[in-house]
Amino acid sequence: MKLEDIKKIAVVGAGDMGHGIAEVALLAGYKVALRDVEQRFVDKGLQRIGESLARLARKKRVSEEDRREMMGKIETFIDLGEAVKDADFVIEAVPEVMDIKKRVFLELDKLAPNDALLASNSSNMSITEIASVTSRPEKVVGMHFFNPAVVMKLVEVIKGDETSEETMQLTLDLATRMNKLPVRVEKDSVGFIYNRIGAPGLILLGAIVDRGIATPEEIDARLKHMGMPMGPYELMDYVGLDIVYHSSLYVAERLSAEYGPPEWLQEKIEAGDLGKKTGKGIYDWSRGRPAIDLSRAKEDFDPTDLIAIQVNEATKLLEEGVTKNPDDIDKVMIHGGRAAFGPFQLARGIGYDKLARRCEELAREYGVEAFRPTETLKKGNI
Ligand code: 3HC
């Protein structure tokens, strides 16, 4: 299949990510089939696409005529077979639970045309394992968008063990055609690039709060003060605490128990406080985005610690061959999180020696092996 052969894209799952991906496909001119398991979910997804396109039209990013045309190019479905029967490219965006993903791909393999490519928007799960339930693993690929999909430029394109080069290239081309910035992830490894680099941050941030060094708001205020669009706790609420929870369970199973969800996160999940989507999480979202008081920025929390362990984790990706290109890692962190600089750009400014020493101290202070500096970090020169 060639890029020009893709006329219709089916998006399976109409939630935060699914509706955003469907909107991105509409903006690129594709016909879209949006599917979810209940009418109210597809209705909500369609409503959100309508609101977002109206926002873009108000800002004159799309014309009123194009907006109307796009709304006419999307159809919604409850029946999976109906949604994907004539799709050329299918993007799955269902909950981050491996059994659910596998069930969906088993069905997709039966119901989608034989030559259709099947992509998963999973944020950290094995594409190889998802593909293993299909009869076409060479046509299964990771296509990880970032939230909100319509705003964030990055798409990680992940090669499963059996994904063909043709599938990779077509997915990279499609992402570019969707006005995104795709980055190749060469090895199907837990968390891919963005979420793997973020994973030790959750350990450190949790420990800082548990030890009473700073509160979530004091940490967010400090990082927002430095120019981040959202602090890490606000961002967790924004993407959904259930997603962060399932993701850290998955990383803990695959890498080490240290990456498991902190206690406070389990408590939030049990209470049903999932962040923005339920109106309450770490913050109160019932009246919109929380107003974080920047004057509460706490000096006791040193953001360099977060940078040190993230650069260290990034060096593990180079050692493991997840990507060979440090510039791609910087690109992922800049465009996946709207950061001003990538980890290696920061490391060159701060100095690899200093970061490696700090990682050694953090590993000792917190008793966390995941913070231990790699040989690549100690050598520096990246
Ligand atoms: N539709 C259309 N436009 C939208 C939009 C939407 N749904 N949401 C935001 N925008 C536009 C706004 O119109 C605005 O455009 P402008 O600059 O031309 O005025 C721009 O985006 C920024 O929005 P605002 O400044 O008005 O602030 P908002 O509160 O609306 O935006 C935000 C919030 C864009 C989410 C911003 O806070 C941000 O960039 N946060 C960081 C997001 C991030 O890091 N995402 C990655 C999460 S991790 C992930 O997804 C991985 C997964 O695996 C978990």
GROMACS .gro file of C-alpha atoms and ligand atoms in nm:
model
  436
    1MET     CA    1   0.000   0.000   0.000
    2LYS     CA    2   0.115   0.357  -0.071
    3LEU     CA    3   0.030   0.678   0.115
    4GLU     CA    4  -0.204   0.784  -0.168
    5ASP     CA    5  -0.401   0.459  -0.122
    6ILE     CA    6  -0.507   0.564   0.227
    7LYS     CA    7  -0.849   0.724   0.194
    8LYS     CA    8  -1.027   0.619   0.509
    9ILE     CA    9  -0.896   0.595   0.865
   10ALA     CA   10  -1.084   0.412   1.139
   11VAL     CA   11  -1.018   0.515   1.499
   12VAL     CA   12  -1.119   0.262   1.762
   13GLY     CA   13  -1.192   0.435   2.094
   14ALA     CA   14  -1.347   0.784   2.113
   15GLY     CA   15  -1.199   0.900   2.444
   16ASP     CA   16  -0.935   1.166   2.512
   17MET     CA   17  -0.689   1.025   2.260
   18GLY     CA   18  -0.928   0.863   2.011
   19HIS     CA   19  -1.137   1.172   1.946
   20GLY     CA   20  -0.820   1.384   1.913
   21ILE     CA   21  -0.661   1.141   1.665
   22ALA     CA   22  -0.986   1.131   1.464
   23GLU     CA   23  -0.979   1.511   1.450
   24VAL     CA   24  -0.616   1.512   1.334
   25ALA     CA   25  -0.712   1.268   1.055
   26LEU     CA   26  -1.003   1.492   0.951
   27LEU     CA   27  -0.774   1.795   0.945
   28ALA     CA   28  -0.545   1.602   0.709
   29GLY     CA   29  -0.839   1.548   0.473
   30TYR     CA   30  -0.923   1.184   0.547
   31LYS     CA   31  -1.262   1.021   0.581
   32VAL     CA   32  -1.291   0.895   0.936
   33ALA     CA   33  -1.485   0.618   1.111
   34LEU     CA   34  -1.493   0.670   1.488
   35ARG     CA   35  -1.597   0.373   1.699
   36ASP     CA   36  -1.659   0.312   2.067
   37VAL     CA   37  -1.849   0.052   2.266
   38GLU     CA   38  -2.149   0.269   2.364
   39GLN     CA   39  -2.346   0.540   2.187
   40ARG     CA   40  -2.281   0.795   2.464
   41PHE     CA   41  -1.901   0.755   2.420
   42VAL     CA   42  -1.910   0.814   2.043
   43ASP     CA   43  -2.152   1.104   2.090
   44LYS     CA   44  -1.917   1.264   2.342
   45GLY     CA   45  -1.617   1.211   2.111
   46LEU     CA   46  -1.800   1.368   1.820
   47GLN     CA   47  -1.911   1.661   2.035
   48ARG     CA   48  -1.552   1.723   2.144
   49ILE     CA   49  -1.431   1.716   1.783
   50GLY     CA   50  -1.704   1.965   1.693
   51GLU     CA   51  -1.601   2.199   1.976
   52SER     CA   52  -1.233   2.177   1.892
   53LEU     CA   53  -1.287   2.241   1.519
   54ALA     CA   54  -1.510   2.536   1.611
   55ARG     CA   55  -1.224   2.670   1.826
   56LEU     CA   56  -0.984   2.635   1.530
   57ALA     CA   57  -1.238   2.807   1.303
   58ARG     CA   58  -1.274   3.097   1.550
   59LYS     CA   59  -0.897   3.137   1.540
   60LYS     CA   60  -0.909   3.126   1.158
   61ARG     CA   61  -0.687   2.816   1.149
   62VAL     CA   62  -0.954   2.646   0.937
   63SER     CA   63  -1.221   2.812   0.726
   64GLU     CA   64  -1.588   2.777   0.816
   65GLU     CA   65  -1.641   2.586   0.490
   66ASP     CA   66  -1.362   2.337   0.570
   67ARG     CA   67  -1.498   2.290   0.921
   68ARG     CA   68  -1.838   2.196   0.782
   69GLU     CA   69  -1.682   1.966   0.524
   70MET     CA   70  -1.476   1.788   0.792
   71MET     CA   71  -1.781   1.733   1.012
   72GLY     CA   72  -1.944   1.570   0.707
   73LYS     CA   73  -1.650   1.330   0.664
   74ILE     CA   74  -1.681   1.157   0.999
   75GLU     CA   75  -1.915   0.869   1.079
   76THR     CA   76  -1.960   0.710   1.419
   77PHE     CA   77  -2.012   0.343   1.499
   78ILE     CA   78  -2.075   0.101   1.782
   79ASP     CA   79  -2.031  -0.204   1.559
   80LEU     CA   80  -1.659  -0.268   1.508
   81GLY     CA   81  -1.708  -0.460   1.182
   82GLU     CA   82  -1.906  -0.174   1.026
   83ALA     CA   83  -1.645   0.079   1.139
   84VAL     CA   84  -1.340  -0.095   0.993
   85LYS     CA   85  -1.475  -0.296   0.697
   86ASP     CA   86  -1.353  -0.046   0.436
   87ALA     CA   87  -1.076   0.126   0.634
   88ASP     CA   88  -0.725   0.146   0.489
   89PHE     CA   89  -0.559   0.233   0.819
   90VAL     CA   90  -0.692   0.157   1.167
   91ILE     CA   91  -0.570   0.334   1.482
   92GLU     CA   92  -0.661   0.173   1.814
   93ALA     CA   93  -0.699   0.401   2.118
   94VAL     CA   94  -0.874   0.181   2.375
   95PRO     CA   95  -0.780   0.160   2.748
   96GLU     CA   96  -0.419   0.079   2.837
   97VAL     CA   97  -0.486  -0.279   2.944
   98MET     CA   98  -0.306  -0.550   2.746
   99ASP     CA   99  -0.597  -0.798   2.749
  100ILE     CA  100  -0.835  -0.536   2.608
  101LYS     CA  101  -0.584  -0.438   2.339
  102LYS     CA  102  -0.533  -0.803   2.238
  103ARG     CA  103  -0.909  -0.866   2.219
  104VAL     CA  104  -0.950  -0.563   1.993
  105PHE     CA  105  -0.663  -0.663   1.761
  106LEU     CA  106  -0.794  -1.019   1.734
  107GLU     CA  107  -1.124  -0.873   1.610
  108LEU     CA  108  -0.960  -0.611   1.390
  109ASP     CA  109  -0.757  -0.880   1.215
  110LYS     CA  110  -1.080  -1.060   1.122
  111LEU     CA  111  -1.288  -0.753   1.037
  112ALA     CA  112  -1.054  -0.505   0.864
  113PRO     CA  113  -0.954  -0.551   0.496
  114ASN     CA  114  -0.655  -0.784   0.453
  115ASP     CA  115  -0.423  -0.511   0.336
  116ALA     CA  116  -0.521  -0.256   0.605
  117LEU     CA  117  -0.249  -0.152   0.848
  118LEU     CA  118  -0.331  -0.178   1.218
  119ALA     CA  119  -0.173   0.078   1.451
  120SER     CA  120  -0.186   0.098   1.829
  121ASN     CA  121  -0.176   0.431   2.009
  122SER     CA  122  -0.048   0.251   2.320
  123SER     CA  123   0.175   0.475   2.528
  124ASN     CA  124   0.401   0.200   2.655
  125MET     CA  125   0.283  -0.154   2.578
  126SER     CA  126   0.457  -0.413   2.364
  127ILE     CA  127   0.355  -0.377   2.000
  128THR     CA  128   0.504  -0.722   1.937
  129GLU     CA  129   0.272  -0.879   2.195
  130ILE     CA  130  -0.032  -0.694   2.059
  131ALA     CA  131   0.060  -0.800   1.702
  132SER     CA  132   0.104  -1.164   1.808
  133VAL     CA  133  -0.274  -1.223   1.814
  134THR     CA  134  -0.309  -1.121   1.448
  135SER     CA  135  -0.228  -1.305   1.127
  136ARG     CA  136  -0.051  -0.993   0.996
  137PRO     CA  137   0.213  -0.888   1.253
  138GLU     CA  138   0.415  -0.727   0.972
  139LYS     CA  139   0.128  -0.480   0.927
  140VAL     CA  140   0.098  -0.392   1.298
  141VAL     CA  141   0.281  -0.084   1.425
  142GLY     CA  142   0.287   0.158   1.719
  143MET     CA  143   0.160   0.510   1.649
  144HIS     CA  144   0.175   0.699   1.978
  145PHE     CA  145   0.013   1.044   1.976
  146PHE     CA  146   0.032   1.294   2.260
  147ASN     CA  147  -0.249   1.464   2.446
  148PRO     CA  148  -0.406   1.691   2.322
  149ALA     CA  149  -0.344   1.524   1.985
  150VAL     CA  150  -0.458   1.826   1.787
  151VAL     CA  151  -0.195   2.050   1.952
  152MET     CA  152   0.102   1.822   2.025
  153LYS     CA  153   0.337   1.770   1.729
  154LEU     CA  154   0.505   1.445   1.826
  155VAL     CA  155   0.414   1.095   1.714
  156GLU     CA  156   0.633   0.802   1.820
  157VAL     CA  157   0.628   0.535   1.546
  158ILE     CA  158   0.725   0.203   1.703
  159LYS     CA  159   0.864  -0.099   1.522
  160GLY     CA  160   0.741  -0.426   1.669
  161ASP     CA  161   0.971  -0.728   1.624
  162GLU     CA  162   0.781  -0.827   1.308
  163THR     CA  163   0.672  -0.488   1.175
  164SER     CA  164   0.787  -0.457   0.813
  165GLU     CA  165   0.995  -0.164   0.693
  166GLU     CA  166   0.716  -0.085   0.448
  167THR     CA  167   0.466  -0.051   0.736
  168MET     CA  168   0.710   0.169   0.930
  169GLN     CA  169   0.769   0.398   0.633
  170LEU     CA  170   0.400   0.429   0.552
  171THR     CA  171   0.317   0.513   0.914
  172LEU     CA  172   0.596   0.773   0.929
  173ASP     CA  173   0.467   0.924   0.603
  174LEU     CA  174   0.109   0.923   0.729
  175ALA     CA  175   0.213   1.101   1.050
  176THR     CA  176   0.393   1.366   0.841
  177ARG     CA  177   0.087   1.397   0.618
  178MET     CA  178  -0.112   1.456   0.939
  179ASN     CA  179   0.114   1.755   1.004
  180LYS     CA  180   0.293   1.575   1.289
  181LEU     CA  181   0.658   1.523   1.368
  182PRO     CA  182   0.719   1.147   1.369
  183VAL     CA  183   1.016   0.988   1.547
  184ARG     CA  184   1.121   0.628   1.479
  185VAL     CA  185   1.144   0.398   1.779
  186GLU     CA  186   1.363   0.112   1.656
  187LYS     CA  187   1.311  -0.128   1.940
  188ASP     CA  188   0.980  -0.219   2.099
  189SER     CA  189   1.069  -0.152   2.459
  190VAL     CA  190   0.845  -0.061   2.752
  191GLY     CA  191   0.744   0.308   2.758
  192PHE     CA  192   0.912   0.361   2.416
  193ILE     CA  193   1.100   0.692   2.451
  194TYR     CA  194   0.880   0.959   2.615
  195ASN     CA  195   0.715   0.753   2.885
  196ARG     CA  196   1.030   0.555   2.962
  197ILE     CA  197   1.223   0.876   3.029
  198GLY     CA  198   0.934   1.001   3.242
  199ALA     CA  199   0.914   0.678   3.446
  200PRO     CA  200   1.192   0.741   3.703
  201GLY     CA  201   1.050   1.092   3.748
  202LEU     CA  202   0.738   0.943   3.900
  203ILE     CA  203   0.953   0.754   4.153
  204LEU     CA  204   1.144   1.067   4.249
  205LEU     CA  205   0.842   1.298   4.260
  206GLY     CA  206   0.651   1.046   4.473
  207ALA     CA  207   0.943   1.013   4.716
  208ILE     CA  208   0.980   1.392   4.747
  209VAL     CA  209   0.613   1.426   4.841
  210ASP     CA  210   0.622   1.121   5.074
  211ARG     CA  211   0.921   1.267   5.260
  212GLY     CA  212   0.748   1.602   5.299
  213ILE     CA  213   1.017   1.787   5.102
  214ALA     CA  214   0.756   1.958   4.881
  215THR     CA  215   0.386   1.925   4.796
  216PRO     CA  216   0.259   1.856   4.441
  217GLU     CA  217   0.155   2.221   4.409
  218GLU     CA  218   0.496   2.347   4.526
  219ILE     CA  219   0.669   2.120   4.273
  220ASP     CA  220   0.435   2.222   3.990
  221ALA     CA  221   0.476   2.590   4.078
  222ARG     CA  222   0.856   2.555   4.065
  223LEU     CA  223   0.854   2.383   3.726
  224LYS     CA  224   0.590   2.612   3.574
  225HIS     CA  225   0.795   2.906   3.697
  226MET     CA  226   1.078   2.767   3.481
  227GLY     CA  227   0.854   2.774   3.172
  228MET     CA  228   0.691   2.430   3.156
  229PRO     CA  229   0.332   2.458   3.022
  230MET     CA  230   0.212   2.224   3.298
  231GLY     CA  231   0.377   2.092   3.613
  232PRO     CA  232   0.415   1.713   3.635
  233TYR     CA  233   0.126   1.667   3.880
  234GLU     CA  234  -0.109   1.886   3.679
  235LEU     CA  235  -0.006   1.690   3.368
  236MET     CA  236  -0.085   1.357   3.538
  237ASP     CA  237  -0.433   1.487   3.619
  238TYR     CA  238  -0.465   1.610   3.262
  239VAL     CA  239  -0.376   1.279   3.096
  240GLY     CA  240  -0.573   1.081   3.357
  241LEU     CA  241  -0.450   0.920   3.679
  242ASP     CA  242  -0.590   0.584   3.562
  243ILE     CA  243  -0.358   0.598   3.262
  244VAL     CA  244  -0.058   0.688   3.480
  245TYR     CA  245  -0.153   0.407   3.722
  246HIS     CA  246  -0.190   0.132   3.459
  247SER     CA  247   0.121   0.255   3.287
  248SER     CA  248   0.335   0.239   3.602
  249LEU     CA  249   0.202  -0.110   3.684
  250TYR     CA  250   0.301  -0.224   3.337
  251VAL     CA  251   0.648  -0.066   3.358
  252ALA     CA  252   0.700  -0.221   3.704
  253GLU     CA  253   0.612  -0.568   3.571
  254ARG     CA  254   0.850  -0.533   3.276
  255LEU     CA  255   1.145  -0.335   3.421
  256SER     CA  256   1.156  -0.345   3.801
  257ALA     CA  257   0.917  -0.313   4.095
  258GLU     CA  258   1.070   0.028   4.172
  259TYR     CA  259   0.865   0.179   3.889
  260GLY     CA  260   0.536   0.066   4.047
  261PRO     CA  261   0.258   0.314   4.132
  262PRO     CA  262   0.314   0.516   4.451
  263GLU     CA  263   0.067   0.476   4.736
  264TRP     CA  264  -0.102   0.813   4.684
  265LEU     CA  265  -0.184   0.712   4.326
  266GLN     CA  266  -0.347   0.386   4.434
  267GLU     CA  267  -0.558   0.582   4.684
  268LYS     CA  268  -0.678   0.823   4.413
  269ILE     CA  269  -0.773   0.534   4.183
  270GLU     CA  270  -0.967   0.360   4.463
  271ALA     CA  271  -1.151   0.687   4.536
  272GLY     CA  272  -1.237   0.725   4.164
  273ASP     CA  273  -1.053   1.060   4.146
  274LEU     CA  274  -0.895   1.027   3.803
  275GLY     CA  275  -0.811   1.392   3.732
  276LYS     CA  276  -0.960   1.622   3.471
  277LYS     CA  277  -1.201   1.359   3.335
  278THR     CA  278  -1.378   1.313   3.673
  279GLY     CA  279  -1.343   1.676   3.786
  280LYS     CA  280  -1.107   1.580   4.069
  281GLY     CA  281  -0.765   1.425   4.099
  282ILE     CA  282  -0.460   1.575   4.261
  283TYR     CA  283  -0.632   1.908   4.190
  284ASP     CA  284  -0.993   2.020   4.164
  285TRP     CA  285  -1.089   2.052   3.794
  286SER     CA  286  -1.460   2.113   3.850
  287ARG     CA  287  -1.424   2.476   3.741
  288GLY     CA  288  -1.167   2.412   3.467
  289ARG     CA  289  -0.789   2.409   3.475
  290PRO     CA  290  -0.653   2.450   3.832
  291ALA     CA  291  -0.497   2.786   3.910
  292ILE     CA  292  -0.153   2.696   4.044
  293ASP     CA  293  -0.010   2.969   4.265
  294LEU     CA  294   0.340   3.028   4.124
  295SER     CA  295   0.447   3.208   4.443
  296ARG     CA  296   0.439   2.864   4.610
  297ALA     CA  297   0.744   2.745   4.411
  298LYS     CA  298   0.961   2.561   4.661
  299GLU     CA  299   1.338   2.603   4.654
  300ASP     CA  300   1.396   2.279   4.850
  301PHE     CA  301   1.298   2.087   4.540
  302ASP     CA  302   1.584   2.104   4.289
  303PRO     CA  303   1.467   2.047   3.928
  304THR     CA  304   1.823   1.943   3.835
  305ASP     CA  305   1.754   1.615   4.019
  306LEU     CA  306   1.470   1.542   3.780
  307ILE     CA  307   1.690   1.631   3.484
  308ALA     CA  308   1.971   1.406   3.615
  309ILE     CA  309   1.757   1.092   3.634
  310GLN     CA  310   1.587   1.166   3.303
  311VAL     CA  311   1.919   1.207   3.122
  312ASN     CA  312   2.034   0.886   3.289
  313GLU     CA  313   1.721   0.700   3.170
  314ALA     CA  314   1.777   0.845   2.822
  315THR     CA  315   2.127   0.693   2.816
  316LYS     CA  316   1.970   0.353   2.894
  317LEU     CA  317   1.766   0.386   2.573
  318LEU     CA  318   2.086   0.442   2.375
  319GLU     CA  319   2.252   0.144   2.545
  320GLU     CA  320   1.949  -0.078   2.474
  321GLY     CA  321   1.920   0.033   2.110
  322VAL     CA  322   1.566   0.172   2.147
  323THR     CA  323   1.702   0.448   1.928
  324LYS     CA  324   2.055   0.515   1.814
  325ASN     CA  325   2.002   0.886   1.779
  326PRO     CA  326   2.029   1.116   2.084
  327ASP     CA  327   1.882   1.402   1.879
  328ASP     CA  328   1.564   1.196   1.835
  329ILE     CA  329   1.541   1.161   2.213
  330ASP     CA  330   1.569   1.539   2.250
  331LYS     CA  331   1.306   1.583   1.979
  332VAL     CA  332   1.067   1.347   2.159
  333MET     CA  333   1.097   1.529   2.491
  334ILE     CA  334   1.063   1.874   2.331
  335HIS     CA  335   0.766   1.799   2.108
  336GLY     CA  336   0.594   1.537   2.328
  337GLY     CA  337   0.588   1.765   2.631
  338ARG     CA  338   0.644   2.112   2.487
  339ALA     CA  339   0.971   2.138   2.677
  340ALA     CA  340   1.217   2.412   2.585
  341PHE     CA  341   1.514   2.170   2.569
  342GLY     CA  342   1.575   1.798   2.540
  343PRO     CA  343   1.765   1.598   2.804
  344PHE     CA  344   2.095   1.581   2.613
  345GLN     CA  345   2.083   1.951   2.530
  346LEU     CA  346   2.038   2.021   2.903
  347ALA     CA  347   2.310   1.773   2.996
  348ARG     CA  348   2.565   1.947   2.773
  349GLY     CA  349   2.491   2.273   2.956
  350ILE     CA  350   2.496   2.128   3.308
  351GLY     CA  351   2.783   1.880   3.257
  352TYR     CA  352   2.768   1.499   3.247
  353ASP     CA  353   3.006   1.466   3.547
  354LYS     CA  354   2.776   1.667   3.767
  355LEU     CA  355   2.468   1.472   3.657
  356ALA     CA  356   2.635   1.133   3.706
  357ARG     CA  357   2.749   1.232   4.057
  358ARG     CA  358   2.398   1.351   4.142
  359CYS     CA  359   2.245   1.025   4.014
  360GLU     CA  360   2.483   0.829   4.238
  361GLU     CA  361   2.379   1.042   4.538
  362LEU     CA  362   2.007   1.009   4.456
  363ALA     CA  363   2.039   0.630   4.423
  364ARG     CA  364   2.196   0.625   4.772
  365GLU     CA  365   1.965   0.882   4.935
  366TYR     CA  366   1.643   0.720   4.810
  367GLY     CA  367   1.766   0.359   4.786
  368VAL     CA  368   1.650   0.342   4.422
  369GLU     CA  369   1.863   0.136   4.182
  370ALA     CA  370   1.688   0.289   3.879
  371PHE     CA  371   1.867   0.619   3.957
  372ARG     CA  372   2.215   0.456   3.945
  373PRO     CA  373   2.418   0.625   3.666
  374THR     CA  374   2.490   0.422   3.354
  375GLU     CA  375   2.840   0.385   3.205
  376THR     CA  376   2.721   0.600   2.913
  377LEU     CA  377   2.621   0.882   3.149
  378LYS     CA  378   2.952   0.859   3.333
  379LYS     CA  379   3.143   0.877   3.003
  380GLY     CA  380   2.933   1.174   2.883
  381ASN     CA  381   3.019   1.324   2.544
  382ILE     CA  382   2.677   1.264   2.389
  3833HC     N1  383  -0.850   2.197   2.020
  3833HC     C1  384  -0.799   2.299   1.952
  3833HC     N2  385  -0.705   2.380   2.002
  3833HC     C2  386  -0.662   2.356   2.128
  3833HC     C3  387  -0.713   2.251   2.205
  3833HC     C4  388  -0.812   2.169   2.146
  3833HC     N3  389  -0.865   2.064   2.210
  3833HC     N4  390  -0.651   2.250   2.326
  3833HC     C5  391  -0.565   2.352   2.325
  3833HC     N5  392  -0.571   2.415   2.206
  3833HC     C6  393  -0.490   2.529   2.163
  3833HC     C7  394  -0.540   2.658   2.219
  3833HC     O1  395  -0.642   2.710   2.138
  3833HC     C8  396  -0.415   2.742   2.217
  3833HC     O2  397  -0.389   2.790   2.086
  3833HC     P1  398  -0.319   2.933   2.065
  3833HC     O3  399  -0.181   2.922   2.121
  3833HC     O4  400  -0.321   2.952   1.919
  3833HC     O5  401  -0.404   3.030   2.140
  3833HC     C9  402  -0.305   2.642   2.250
  3833HC     O6  403  -0.359   2.515   2.217
  3833HC    C10  404  -0.266   2.641   2.396
  3833HC     O7  405  -0.378   2.644   2.471
  3833HC     P2  406  -0.396   2.751   2.588
  3833HC     O8  407  -0.272   2.834   2.603
  3833HC     O9  408  -0.524   2.822   2.567
  3833HC    O10  409  -0.406   2.669   2.716
  3833HC     P3  410  -0.494   2.549   2.727
  3833HC    O11  411  -0.518   2.525   2.871
  3833HC    O12  412  -0.611   2.552   2.641
  3833HC    O13  413  -0.391   2.444   2.668
  3833HC    C11  414  -0.235   2.266   2.676
  3833HC    C12  415  -0.347   2.345   2.739
  3833HC    C13  416  -0.229   2.282   2.525
  3833HC    C14  417  -0.269   2.123   2.710
  3833HC    C15  418  -0.099   2.314   2.736
  3833HC    O14  419  -0.113   2.332   2.874
  3833HC    C16  420   0.011   2.211   2.719
  3833HC    O15  421   0.076   2.208   2.618
  3833HC     N6  422   0.035   2.125   2.821
  3833HC    C17  423   0.132   2.017   2.813
  3833HC    C18  424   0.070   1.900   2.742
  3833HC    C19  425   0.161   1.781   2.738
  3833HC    O16  426   0.272   1.779   2.789
  3833HC     N7  427   0.109   1.671   2.677
  3833HC    C20  428   0.177   1.546   2.674
  3833HC    C21  429   0.115   1.458   2.777
  3833HC     S1  430   0.191   1.302   2.786
  3833HC    C22  431   0.109   1.209   2.673
  3833HC    O17  432   0.016   1.248   2.611
  3833HC    C23  433   0.165   1.073   2.656
  3833HC    C24  434   0.064   0.972   2.693
  3833HC    O18  435   0.120   0.848   2.664
  3833HC    C25  436   0.024   0.973   2.836
   0.00000   0.00000   0.00000
